[in-house]
Amino acid sequence: MRKKIVAGNWKMNTTVPEGIELAKAVVAKSAEVPADVKLIIATPFTHLYPVAEVVKGTPVALSAENCADKEKGAYTGEVAANMLASVGCEYTILGHSERRQYYGETDEKLVEKTKLALANGLKVILCVGENLDEREAGKHFDVCEAQIKNVLYNFTAEDMKNIVIAYEPVWAIGTGKTATSEQAEEIHAFIRKVVADKFGAQVAEDTTILYGGSCKPSNAKELFAQKDIDGGLIGGAALKADDFIAIALSY
Ligand code: 13P
């Protein structure tokens, strides 16, 4: 059975003290959220250790926003998957469009990152999604299919138990323009089919596929009501505990 997940991606926001306060506020309100909706917060690297202390023993899980494509060694400025595991991360986001766009994250690097994350016991939230030009050219299905094939087809059905997919249309991220629930459902169903083509119907059925892109309390209910949308990856609205929890309560 696939999980319902509401994950907050803080991106490069909040100082450490602000992040600790935000995590505490999320934890304080998490009791309102039904137990079958998993809450995750993804914070900057600097915040992980203190926030791990805040979420320890609570229903809120901790995620990183990225990890290195190398195991260890002379890679100045990088943070390895085993380091993330050692501070108490359960997840890491990989392949966010901002990393693909601004930091040269390629599908090849994502294969390495995913391998290392899984090998170190982390679950992966792999982001896919098309940009505006690709959407307008009608290439969104092809783009998502290629991103999934290039990365996930290198893994096994067993690995897929620890992989969540997040569909995030780039044109909807931070723009206030949400994909309509029909647009989102159409591509989520398609992504599930791409997973089924390689791993079979049962694995596809069990794979959690999140929607991300201007998801907020006012539109979450309609999005989450779609058959193939299993929750959200939330950016801006995750920076306010009330909004984040309101989204989680939209199930
Ligand atoms: P927004 O919710 O701010 O549009 O960001 C979505 C996102 O990129 C989550 O990873």
mmCIF file with all atom_site columns, N, CA, C and O in Angstrom, residues 187-239:
data_model
loop_
_atom_site.group_PDB
_atom_site.id
_atom_site.type_symbol
_atom_site.label_atom_id
_atom_site.label_alt_id
_atom_site.label_comp_id
_atom_site.label_asym_id
_atom_site.label_entity_id
_atom_site.label_seq_id
_atom_site.pdbx_PDB_ins_code
_atom_site.Cartn_x
_atom_site.Cartn_y
_atom_site.Cartn_z
_atom_site.occupancy
_atom_site.B_iso_or_equiv
_atom_site.pdbx_formal_charge
_atom_site.auth_seq_id
_atom_site.auth_comp_id
_atom_site.auth_asym_id
_atom_site.auth_atom_id
_atom_site.pdbx_PDB_model_num
ATOM 1   N N  . ILE A 1 187 ? -0.713 13.513 -15.485 1.00 0.00 ? 187 ILE A N  1
ATOM 2   C CA . ILE A 1 187 ? 0.711  13.166 -15.555 1.00 0.00 ? 187 ILE A CA 1
ATOM 3   C C  . ILE A 1 187 ? 1.101  12.202 -14.421 1.00 0.00 ? 187 ILE A C  1
ATOM 4   O O  . ILE A 1 187 ? 1.953  11.334 -14.622 1.00 0.00 ? 187 ILE A O  1
ATOM 5   N N  . HIS A 1 188 ? 0.444  12.305 -13.300 1.00 0.00 ? 188 HIS A N  1
ATOM 6   C CA . HIS A 1 188 ? 0.713  11.322 -12.233 1.00 0.00 ? 188 HIS A CA 1
ATOM 7   C C  . HIS A 1 188 ? 0.351  9.912  -12.707 1.00 0.00 ? 188 HIS A C  1
ATOM 8   O O  . HIS A 1 188 ? 1.091  8.956  -12.465 1.00 0.00 ? 188 HIS A O  1
ATOM 9   N N  . ALA A 1 189 ? -0.800 9.791  -13.361 1.00 0.00 ? 189 ALA A N  1
ATOM 10  C CA . ALA A 1 189 ? -1.222 8.470  -13.859 1.00 0.00 ? 189 ALA A CA 1
ATOM 11  C C  . ALA A 1 189 ? -0.210 7.970  -14.889 1.00 0.00 ? 189 ALA A C  1
ATOM 12  O O  . ALA A 1 189 ? 0.149  6.787  -14.914 1.00 0.00 ? 189 ALA A O  1
ATOM 13  N N  . PHE A 1 190 ? 0.277  8.895  -15.707 1.00 0.00 ? 190 PHE A N  1
ATOM 14  C CA . PHE A 1 190 ? 1.266  8.527  -16.718 1.00 0.00 ? 190 PHE A CA 1
ATOM 15  C C  . PHE A 1 190 ? 2.568  8.069  -16.055 1.00 0.00 ? 190 PHE A C  1
ATOM 16  O O  . PHE A 1 190 ? 3.164  7.054  -16.439 1.00 0.00 ? 190 PHE A O  1
ATOM 17  N N  . ILE A 1 191 ? 3.004  8.805  -15.035 1.00 0.00 ? 191 ILE A N  1
ATOM 18  C CA . ILE A 1 191 ? 4.244  8.432  -14.317 1.00 0.00 ? 191 ILE A CA 1
ATOM 19  C C  . ILE A 1 191 ? 4.079  7.039  -13.706 1.00 0.00 ? 191 ILE A C  1
ATOM 20  O O  . ILE A 1 191 ? 4.979  6.202  -13.769 1.00 0.00 ? 191 ILE A O  1
ATOM 21  N N  . ARG A 1 192 ? 2.910  6.776  -13.164 1.00 0.00 ? 192 ARG A N  1
ATOM 22  C CA . ARG A 1 192 ? 2.678  5.446  -12.568 1.00 0.00 ? 192 ARG A CA 1
ATOM 23  C C  . ARG A 1 192 ? 2.781  4.367  -13.650 1.00 0.00 ? 192 ARG A C  1
ATOM 24  O O  . ARG A 1 192 ? 3.285  3.278  -13.408 1.00 0.00 ? 192 ARG A O  1
ATOM 25  N N  . LYS A 1 193 ? 2.328  4.702  -14.848 1.00 0.00 ? 193 LYS A N  1
ATOM 26  C CA . LYS A 1 193 ? 2.415  3.725  -15.939 1.00 0.00 ? 193 LYS A CA 1
ATOM 27  C C  . LYS A 1 193 ? 3.880  3.492  -16.338 1.00 0.00 ? 193 LYS A C  1
ATOM 28  O O  . LYS A 1 193 ? 4.286  2.355  -16.610 1.00 0.00 ? 193 LYS A O  1
ATOM 29  N N  . VAL A 1 194 ? 4.674  4.570  -16.344 1.00 0.00 ? 194 VAL A N  1
ATOM 30  C CA . VAL A 1 194 ? 6.100  4.424  -16.686 1.00 0.00 ? 194 VAL A CA 1
ATOM 31  C C  . VAL A 1 194 ? 6.785  3.527  -15.636 1.00 0.00 ? 194 VAL A C  1
ATOM 32  O O  . VAL A 1 194 ? 7.637  2.700  -15.968 1.00 0.00 ? 194 VAL A O  1
ATOM 33  N N  . VAL A 1 195 ? 6.384  3.665  -14.388 1.00 0.00 ? 195 VAL A N  1
ATOM 34  C CA . VAL A 1 195 ? 6.926  2.797  -13.327 1.00 0.00 ? 195 VAL A CA 1
ATOM 35  C C  . VAL A 1 195 ? 6.453  1.361  -13.562 1.00 0.00 ? 195 VAL A C  1
ATOM 36  O O  . VAL A 1 195 ? 7.236  0.406  -13.481 1.00 0.00 ? 195 VAL A O  1
ATOM 37  N N  . ALA A 1 196 ? 5.180  1.201  -13.911 1.00 0.00 ? 196 ALA A N  1
ATOM 38  C CA . ALA A 1 196 ? 4.620  -0.145 -14.139 1.00 0.00 ? 196 ALA A CA 1
ATOM 39  C C  . ALA A 1 196 ? 5.306  -0.841 -15.309 1.00 0.00 ? 196 ALA A C  1
ATOM 40  O O  . ALA A 1 196 ? 5.550  -2.053 -15.266 1.00 0.00 ? 196 ALA A O  1
ATOM 41  N N  . ASP A 1 197 ? 5.634  -0.086 -16.349 1.00 0.00 ? 197 ASP A N  1
ATOM 42  C CA . ASP A 1 197 ? 6.260  -0.678 -17.539 1.00 0.00 ? 197 ASP A CA 1
ATOM 43  C C  . ASP A 1 197 ? 7.553  -1.405 -17.186 1.00 0.00 ? 197 ASP A C  1
ATOM 44  O O  . ASP A 1 197 ? 7.886  -2.413 -17.804 1.00 0.00 ? 197 ASP A O  1
ATOM 45  N N  . LYS A 1 198 ? 8.273  -0.886 -16.206 1.00 0.00 ? 198 LYS A N  1
ATOM 46  C CA . LYS A 1 198 ? 9.546  -1.507 -15.838 1.00 0.00 ? 198 LYS A CA 1
ATOM 47  C C  . LYS A 1 198 ? 9.394  -2.477 -14.660 1.00 0.00 ? 198 LYS A C  1
ATOM 48  O O  . LYS A 1 198 ? 9.969  -3.557 -14.656 1.00 0.00 ? 198 LYS A O  1
ATOM 49  N N  . PHE A 1 199 ? 8.623  -2.058 -13.667 1.00 0.00 ? 199 PHE A N  1
ATOM 50  C CA . PHE A 1 199 ? 8.633  -2.807 -12.402 1.00 0.00 ? 199 PHE A CA 1
ATOM 51  C C  . PHE A 1 199 ? 7.358  -3.618 -12.157 1.00 0.00 ? 199 PHE A C  1
ATOM 52  O O  . PHE A 1 199 ? 7.271  -4.344 -11.168 1.00 0.00 ? 199 PHE A O  1
ATOM 53  N N  . GLY A 1 200 ? 6.367  -3.455 -13.021 1.00 0.00 ? 200 GLY A N  1
ATOM 54  C CA . GLY A 1 200 ? 5.110  -4.193 -12.849 1.00 0.00 ? 200 GLY A CA 1
ATOM 55  C C  . GLY A 1 200 ? 4.058  -3.368 -12.128 1.00 0.00 ? 200 GLY A C  1
ATOM 56  O O  . GLY A 1 200 ? 4.358  -2.377 -11.449 1.00 0.00 ? 200 GLY A O  1
ATOM 57  N N  . ALA A 1 201 ? 2.809  -3.833 -12.286 1.00 0.00 ? 201 ALA A N  1
ATOM 58  C CA . ALA A 1 201 ? 1.663  -3.073 -11.792 1.00 0.00 ? 201 ALA A CA 1
ATOM 59  C C  . ALA A 1 201 ? 1.678  -2.918 -10.269 1.00 0.00 ? 201 ALA A C  1
ATOM 60  O O  . ALA A 1 201 ? 1.310  -1.862 -9.751  1.00 0.00 ? 201 ALA A O  1
ATOM 61  N N  . GLN A 1 202 ? 2.125  -3.963 -9.553  1.00 0.00 ? 202 GLN A N  1
ATOM 62  C CA . GLN A 1 202 ? 2.053  -3.883 -8.097  1.00 0.00 ? 202 GLN A CA 1
ATOM 63  C C  . GLN A 1 202 ? 3.021  -2.831 -7.541  1.00 0.00 ? 202 GLN A C  1
ATOM 64  O O  . GLN A 1 202 ? 2.662  -2.040 -6.673  1.00 0.00 ? 202 GLN A O  1
ATOM 65  N N  . VAL A 1 203 ? 4.238  -2.817 -8.090  1.00 0.00 ? 203 VAL A N  1
ATOM 66  C CA . VAL A 1 203 ? 5.215  -1.813 -7.631  1.00 0.00 ? 203 VAL A CA 1
ATOM 67  C C  . VAL A 1 203 ? 4.685  -0.413 -7.942  1.00 0.00 ? 203 VAL A C  1
ATOM 68  O O  . VAL A 1 203 ? 4.756  0.496  -7.106  1.00 0.00 ? 203 VAL A O  1
ATOM 69  N N  . ALA A 1 204 ? 4.117  -0.251 -9.129  1.00 0.00 ? 204 ALA A N  1
ATOM 70  C CA . ALA A 1 204 ? 3.584  1.063  -9.518  1.00 0.00 ? 204 ALA A CA 1
ATOM 71  C C  . ALA A 1 204 ? 2.461  1.488  -8.570  1.00 0.00 ? 204 ALA A C  1
ATOM 72  O O  . ALA A 1 204 ? 2.379  2.637  -8.148  1.00 0.00 ? 204 ALA A O  1
ATOM 73  N N  . GLU A 1 205 ? 1.630  0.530  -8.236  1.00 0.00 ? 205 GLU A N  1
ATOM 74  C CA . GLU A 1 205 ? 0.499  0.790  -7.344  1.00 0.00 ? 205 GLU A CA 1
ATOM 75  C C  . GLU A 1 205 ? 0.998  1.207  -5.946  1.00 0.00 ? 205 GLU A C  1
ATOM 76  O O  . GLU A 1 205 ? 0.386  2.014  -5.264  1.00 0.00 ? 205 GLU A O  1
ATOM 77  N N  . ASP A 1 206 ? 2.134  0.653  -5.553  1.00 0.00 ? 206 ASP A N  1
ATOM 78  C CA . ASP A 1 206 ? 2.678  0.917  -4.219  1.00 0.00 ? 206 ASP A CA 1
ATOM 79  C C  . ASP A 1 206 ? 3.591  2.141  -4.170  1.00 0.00 ? 206 ASP A C  1
ATOM 80  O O  . ASP A 1 206 ? 4.073  2.517  -3.097  1.00 0.00 ? 206 ASP A O  1
ATOM 81  N N  . THR A 1 207 ? 3.879  2.745  -5.320  1.00 0.00 ? 207 THR A N  1
ATOM 82  C CA . THR A 1 207 ? 4.799  3.891  -5.350  1.00 0.00 ? 207 THR A CA 1
ATOM 83  C C  . THR A 1 207 ? 4.050  5.183  -5.020  1.00 0.00 ? 207 THR A C  1
ATOM 84  O O  . THR A 1 207 ? 3.007  5.475  -5.620  1.00 0.00 ? 207 THR A O  1
ATOM 85  N N  . THR A 1 208 ? 4.601  5.917  -4.082  1.00 0.00 ? 208 THR A N  1
ATOM 86  C CA . THR A 1 208 ? 3.999  7.203  -3.708  1.00 0.00 ? 208 THR A CA 1
ATOM 87  C C  . THR A 1 208 ? 4.458  8.270  -4.705  1.00 0.00 ? 208 THR A C  1
ATOM 88  O O  . THR A 1 208 ? 5.658  8.424  -4.948  1.00 0.00 ? 208 THR A O  1
ATOM 89  N N  . ILE A 1 209 ? 3.500  8.998  -5.260  1.00 0.00 ? 209 ILE A N  1
ATOM 90  C CA . ILE A 1 209 ? 3.825  10.065 -6.217  1.00 0.00 ? 209 ILE A CA 1
ATOM 91  C C  . ILE A 1 209 ? 3.228  11.377 -5.692  1.00 0.00 ? 209 ILE A C  1
ATOM 92  O O  . ILE A 1 209 ? 2.007  11.517 -5.562  1.00 0.00 ? 209 ILE A O  1
ATOM 93  N N  . LEU A 1 210 ? 4.120  12.303 -5.366  1.00 0.00 ? 210 LEU A N  1
ATOM 94  C CA . LEU A 1 210 ? 3.697  13.583 -4.785  1.00 0.00 ? 210 LEU A CA 1
ATOM 95  C C  . LEU A 1 210 ? 3.586  14.654 -5.861  1.00 0.00 ? 210 LEU A C  1
ATOM 96  O O  . LEU A 1 210 ? 4.313  14.624 -6.848  1.00 0.00 ? 210 LEU A O  1
ATOM 97  N N  . TYR A 1 211 ? 2.724  15.628 -5.606  1.00 0.00 ? 211 TYR A N  1
ATOM 98  C CA . TYR A 1 211 ? 2.654  16.803 -6.476  1.00 0.00 ? 211 TYR A CA 1
ATOM 99  C C  . TYR A 1 211 ? 3.340  17.979 -5.786  1.00 0.00 ? 211 TYR A C  1
ATOM 100 O O  . TYR A 1 211 ? 3.156  18.193 -4.571  1.00 0.00 ? 211 TYR A O  1
ATOM 101 N N  . GLY A 1 212 ? 4.117  18.750 -6.521  1.00 0.00 ? 212 GLY A N  1
ATOM 102 C CA . GLY A 1 212 ? 4.714  19.962 -5.970  1.00 0.00 ? 212 GLY A CA 1
ATOM 103 C C  . GLY A 1 212 ? 4.636  21.105 -6.958  1.00 0.00 ? 212 GLY A C  1
ATOM 104 O O  . GLY A 1 212 ? 4.799  20.916 -8.167  1.00 0.00 ? 212 GLY A O  1
ATOM 105 N N  . GLY A 1 213 ? 4.382  22.298 -6.436  1.00 0.00 ? 213 GLY A N  1
ATOM 106 C CA . GLY A 1 213 ? 4.293  23.486 -7.283  1.00 0.00 ? 213 GLY A CA 1
ATOM 107 C C  . GLY A 1 213 ? 3.122  24.337 -6.859  1.00 0.00 ? 213 GLY A C  1
ATOM 108 O O  . GLY A 1 213 ? 1.978  24.058 -7.216  1.00 0.00 ? 213 GLY A O  1
ATOM 109 N N  . SER A 1 214 ? 3.417  25.352 -6.018  1.00 0.00 ? 214 SER A N  1
ATOM 110 C CA . SER A 1 214 ? 2.379  26.262 -5.524  1.00 0.00 ? 214 SER A CA 1
ATOM 111 C C  . SER A 1 214 ? 1.208  25.535 -4.866  1.00 0.00 ? 214 SER A C  1
ATOM 112 O O  . SER A 1 214 ? 0.054  25.955 -4.986  1.00 0.00 ? 214 SER A O  1
ATOM 113 N N  . CYS A 1 215 ? 1.522  24.457 -4.184  1.00 0.00 ? 215 CYS A N  1
ATOM 114 C CA . CYS A 1 215 ? 0.493  23.743 -3.418  1.00 0.00 ? 215 CYS A CA 1
ATOM 115 C C  . CYS A 1 215 ? 0.286  24.510 -2.110  1.00 0.00 ? 215 CYS A C  1
ATOM 116 O O  . CYS A 1 215 ? 1.250  24.895 -1.447  1.00 0.00 ? 215 CYS A O  1
ATOM 117 N N  . LYS A 1 216 ? -0.958 24.779 -1.777  1.00 0.00 ? 216 LYS A N  1
ATOM 118 C CA . LYS A 1 216 ? -1.270 25.573 -0.592  1.00 0.00 ? 216 LYS A CA 1
ATOM 119 C C  . LYS A 1 216 ? -2.571 25.079 0.033   1.00 0.00 ? 216 LYS A C  1
ATOM 120 O O  . LYS A 1 216 ? -3.255 24.245 -0.578  1.00 0.00 ? 216 LYS A O  1
ATOM 121 N N  . PRO A 1 217 ? -2.921 25.602 1.223   1.00 0.00 ? 217 PRO A N  1
ATOM 122 C CA . PRO A 1 217 ? -4.132 25.094 1.870   1.00 0.00 ? 217 PRO A CA 1
ATOM 123 C C  . PRO A 1 217 ? -5.369 25.205 0.977   1.00 0.00 ? 217 PRO A C  1
ATOM 124 O O  . PRO A 1 217 ? -6.245 24.344 1.011   1.00 0.00 ? 217 PRO A O  1
ATOM 125 N N  . SER A 1 218 ? -5.428 26.234 0.124   1.00 0.00 ? 218 SER A N  1
ATOM 126 C CA . SER A 1 218 ? -6.637 26.436 -0.675  1.00 0.00 ? 218 SER A CA 1
ATOM 127 C C  . SER A 1 218 ? -6.772 25.476 -1.863  1.00 0.00 ? 218 SER A C  1
ATOM 128 O O  . SER A 1 218 ? -7.861 25.301 -2.391  1.00 0.00 ? 218 SER A O  1
ATOM 129 N N  . ASN A 1 219 ? -5.672 24.849 -2.289  1.00 0.00 ? 219 ASN A N  1
ATOM 130 C CA . ASN A 1 219 ? -5.821 23.941 -3.440  1.00 0.00 ? 219 ASN A CA 1
ATOM 131 C C  . ASN A 1 219 ? -5.443 22.488 -3.140  1.00 0.00 ? 219 ASN A C  1
ATOM 132 O O  . ASN A 1 219 ? -5.600 21.612 -3.986  1.00 0.00 ? 219 ASN A O  1
ATOM 133 N N  . ALA A 1 220 ? -4.925 22.246 -1.933  1.00 0.00 ? 220 ALA A N  1
ATOM 134 C CA . ALA A 1 220 ? -4.414 20.904 -1.623  1.00 0.00 ? 220 ALA A CA 1
ATOM 135 C C  . ALA A 1 220 ? -5.521 19.840 -1.674  1.00 0.00 ? 220 ALA A C  1
ATOM 136 O O  . ALA A 1 220 ? -5.308 18.745 -2.187  1.00 0.00 ? 220 ALA A O  1
ATOM 137 N N  . LYS A 1 221 ? -6.703 20.192 -1.181  1.00 0.00 ? 221 LYS A N  1
ATOM 138 C CA . LYS A 1 221 ? -7.776 19.197 -1.089  1.00 0.00 ? 221 LYS A CA 1
ATOM 139 C C  . LYS A 1 221 ? -8.113 18.633 -2.465  1.00 0.00 ? 221 LYS A C  1
ATOM 140 O O  . LYS A 1 221 ? -8.220 17.422 -2.653  1.00 0.00 ? 221 LYS A O  1
ATOM 141 N N  . GLU A 1 222 ? -8.259 19.539 -3.413  1.00 0.00 ? 222 GLU A N  1
ATOM 142 C CA . GLU A 1 222 ? -8.636 19.097 -4.761  1.00 0.00 ? 222 GLU A CA 1
ATOM 143 C C  . GLU A 1 222 ? -7.523 18.256 -5.394  1.00 0.00 ? 222 GLU A C  1
ATOM 144 O O  . GLU A 1 222 ? -7.782 17.243 -6.053  1.00 0.00 ? 222 GLU A O  1
ATOM 145 N N  . LEU A 1 223 ? -6.279 18.678 -5.176  1.00 0.00 ? 223 LEU A N  1
ATOM 146 C CA . LEU A 1 223 ? -5.155 17.906 -5.731  1.00 0.00 ? 223 LEU A CA 1
ATOM 147 C C  . LEU A 1 223 ? -5.093 16.520 -5.095  1.00 0.00 ? 223 LEU A C  1
ATOM 148 O O  . LEU A 1 223 ? -4.992 15.500 -5.780  1.00 0.00 ? 223 LEU A O  1
ATOM 149 N N  . PHE A 1 224 ? -5.179 16.475 -3.765  1.00 0.00 ? 224 PHE A N  1
ATOM 150 C CA . PHE A 1 224 ? -5.019 15.202 -3.053  1.00 0.00 ? 224 PHE A CA 1
ATOM 151 C C  . PHE A 1 224 ? -6.199 14.258 -3.295  1.00 0.00 ? 224 PHE A C  1
ATOM 152 O O  . PHE A 1 224 ? -6.103 13.067 -3.003  1.00 0.00 ? 224 PHE A O  1
ATOM 153 N N  . ALA A 1 225 ? -7.315 14.806 -3.794  1.00 0.00 ? 225 ALA A N  1
ATOM 154 C CA . ALA A 1 225 ? -8.473 13.953 -4.061  1.00 0.00 ? 225 ALA A CA 1
ATOM 155 C C  . ALA A 1 225 ? -8.266 13.110 -5.321  1.00 0.00 ? 225 ALA A C  1
ATOM 156 O O  . ALA A 1 225 ? -9.014 12.164 -5.574  1.00 0.00 ? 225 ALA A O  1
ATOM 157 N N  . GLN A 1 226 ? -7.246 13.443 -6.103  1.00 0.00 ? 226 GLN A N  1
ATOM 158 C CA . GLN A 1 226 ? -7.022 12.703 -7.359  1.00 0.00 ? 226 GLN A CA 1
ATOM 159 C C  . GLN A 1 226 ? -6.443 11.320 -7.060  1.00 0.00 ? 226 GLN A C  1
ATOM 160 O O  . GLN A 1 226 ? -5.629 11.159 -6.152  1.00 0.00 ? 226 GLN A O  1
ATOM 161 N N  . LYS A 1 227 ? -6.856 10.388 -7.880  1.00 0.00 ? 227 LYS A N  1
ATOM 162 C CA . LYS A 1 227 ? -6.526 8.975  -7.658  1.00 0.00 ? 227 LYS A CA 1
ATOM 163 C C  . LYS A 1 227 ? -5.025 8.706  -7.565  1.00 0.00 ? 227 LYS A C  1
ATOM 164 O O  . LYS A 1 227 ? -4.583 7.874  -6.782  1.00 0.00 ? 227 LYS A O  1
ATOM 165 N N  . ASP A 1 228 ? -4.259 9.383  -8.398  1.00 0.00 ? 228 ASP A N  1
ATOM 166 C CA . ASP A 1 228 ? -2.821 9.078  -8.459  1.00 0.00 ? 228 ASP A CA 1
ATOM 167 C C  . ASP A 1 228 ? -1.941 10.105 -7.753  1.00 0.00 ? 228 ASP A C  1
ATOM 168 O O  . ASP A 1 228 ? -0.730 10.079 -7.898  1.00 0.00 ? 228 ASP A O  1
ATOM 169 N N  . ILE A 1 229 ? -2.547 11.022 -7.027  1.00 0.00 ? 229 ILE A N  1
ATOM 170 C CA . ILE A 1 229 ? -1.776 12.020 -6.273  1.00 0.00 ? 229 ILE A CA 1
ATOM 171 C C  . ILE A 1 229 ? -1.777 11.591 -4.803  1.00 0.00 ? 229 ILE A C  1
ATOM 172 O O  . ILE A 1 229 ? -2.824 11.525 -4.164  1.00 0.00 ? 229 ILE A O  1
ATOM 173 N N  . ASP A 1 230 ? -0.581 11.288 -4.308  1.00 0.00 ? 230 ASP A N  1
ATOM 174 C CA . ASP A 1 230 ? -0.473 10.688 -2.971  1.00 0.00 ? 230 ASP A CA 1
ATOM 175 C C  . ASP A 1 230 ? 0.058  11.665 -1.933  1.00 0.00 ? 230 ASP A C  1
ATOM 176 O O  . ASP A 1 230 ? 0.585  11.250 -0.896  1.00 0.00 ? 230 ASP A O  1
ATOM 177 N N  . GLY A 1 231 ? -0.036 12.959 -2.238  1.00 0.00 ? 231 GLY A N  1
ATOM 178 C CA . GLY A 1 231 ? 0.420  13.952 -1.287  1.00 0.00 ? 231 GLY A CA 1
ATOM 179 C C  . GLY A 1 231 ? 1.181  15.053 -2.004  1.00 0.00 ? 231 GLY A C  1
ATOM 180 O O  . GLY A 1 231 ? 1.097  15.189 -3.230  1.00 0.00 ? 231 GLY A O  1
ATOM 181 N N  . GLY A 1 232 ? 1.923  15.835 -1.221  1.00 0.00 ? 232 GLY A N  1
ATOM 182 C CA . GLY A 1 232 ? 2.549  17.009 -1.822  1.00 0.00 ? 232 GLY A CA 1
ATOM 183 C C  . GLY A 1 232 ? 3.967  17.233 -1.335  1.00 0.00 ? 232 GLY A C  1
ATOM 184 O O  . GLY A 1 232 ? 4.345  16.815 -0.231  1.00 0.00 ? 232 GLY A O  1
ATOM 185 N N  . LEU A 1 233 ? 4.734  17.894 -2.194  1.00 0.00 ? 233 LEU A N  1
ATOM 186 C CA . LEU A 1 233 ? 6.047  18.415 -1.813  1.00 0.00 ? 233 LEU A CA 1
ATOM 187 C C  . LEU A 1 233 ? 5.882  19.936 -1.831  1.00 0.00 ? 233 LEU A C  1
ATOM 188 O O  . LEU A 1 233 ? 5.653  20.539 -2.889  1.00 0.00 ? 233 LEU A O  1
ATOM 189 N N  . ILE A 1 234 ? 5.963  20.510 -0.657  1.00 0.00 ? 234 ILE A N  1
ATOM 190 C CA . ILE A 1 234 ? 5.510  21.882 -0.459  1.00 0.00 ? 234 ILE A CA 1
ATOM 191 C C  . ILE A 1 234 ? 6.707  22.801 -0.255  1.00 0.00 ? 234 ILE A C  1
ATOM 192 O O  . ILE A 1 234 ? 7.546  22.526 0.604   1.00 0.00 ? 234 ILE A O  1
ATOM 193 N N  . GLY A 1 235 ? 6.777  23.886 -1.009  1.00 0.00 ? 235 GLY A N  1
ATOM 194 C CA . GLY A 1 235 ? 7.861  24.847 -0.839  1.00 0.00 ? 235 GLY A CA 1
ATOM 195 C C  . GLY A 1 235 ? 7.432  25.983 0.072   1.00 0.00 ? 235 GLY A C  1
ATOM 196 O O  . GLY A 1 235 ? 7.422  25.860 1.298   1.00 0.00 ? 235 GLY A O  1
ATOM 197 N N  . GLY A 1 236 ? 7.045  27.103 -0.531  1.00 0.00 ? 236 GLY A N  1
ATOM 198 C CA . GLY A 1 236 ? 6.731  28.323 0.228   1.00 0.00 ? 236 GLY A CA 1
ATOM 199 C C  . GLY A 1 236 ? 5.789  28.101 1.402   1.00 0.00 ? 236 GLY A C  1
ATOM 200 O O  . GLY A 1 236 ? 6.033  28.605 2.512   1.00 0.00 ? 236 GLY A O  1
ATOM 201 N N  . ALA A 1 237 ? 4.728  27.330 1.198   1.00 0.00 ? 237 ALA A N  1
ATOM 202 C CA . ALA A 1 237 ? 3.722  27.148 2.259   1.00 0.00 ? 237 ALA A CA 1
ATOM 203 C C  . ALA A 1 237 ? 4.253  26.293 3.416   1.00 0.00 ? 237 ALA A C  1
ATOM 204 O O  . ALA A 1 237 ? 3.640  26.253 4.486   1.00 0.00 ? 237 ALA A O  1
ATOM 205 N N  . ALA A 1 238 ? 5.414  25.627 3.215   1.00 0.00 ? 238 ALA A N  1
ATOM 206 C CA . ALA A 1 238 ? 5.977  24.820 4.309   1.00 0.00 ? 238 ALA A CA 1
ATOM 207 C C  . ALA A 1 238 ? 6.752  25.683 5.298   1.00 0.00 ? 238 ALA A C  1
ATOM 208 O O  . ALA A 1 238 ? 7.180  25.198 6.347   1.00 0.00 ? 238 ALA A O  1
ATOM 209 N N  . LEU A 1 239 ? 6.919  26.958 4.956   1.00 0.00 ? 239 LEU A N  1
ATOM 210 C CA . LEU A 1 239 ? 7.660  27.854 5.849   1.00 0.00 ? 239 LEU A CA 1
ATOM 211 C C  . LEU A 1 239 ? 6.760  28.446 6.923   1.00 0.00 ? 239 LEU A C  1
ATOM 212 O O  . LEU A 1 239 ? 7.211  29.203 7.784   1.00 0.00 ? 239 LEU A O  1
#
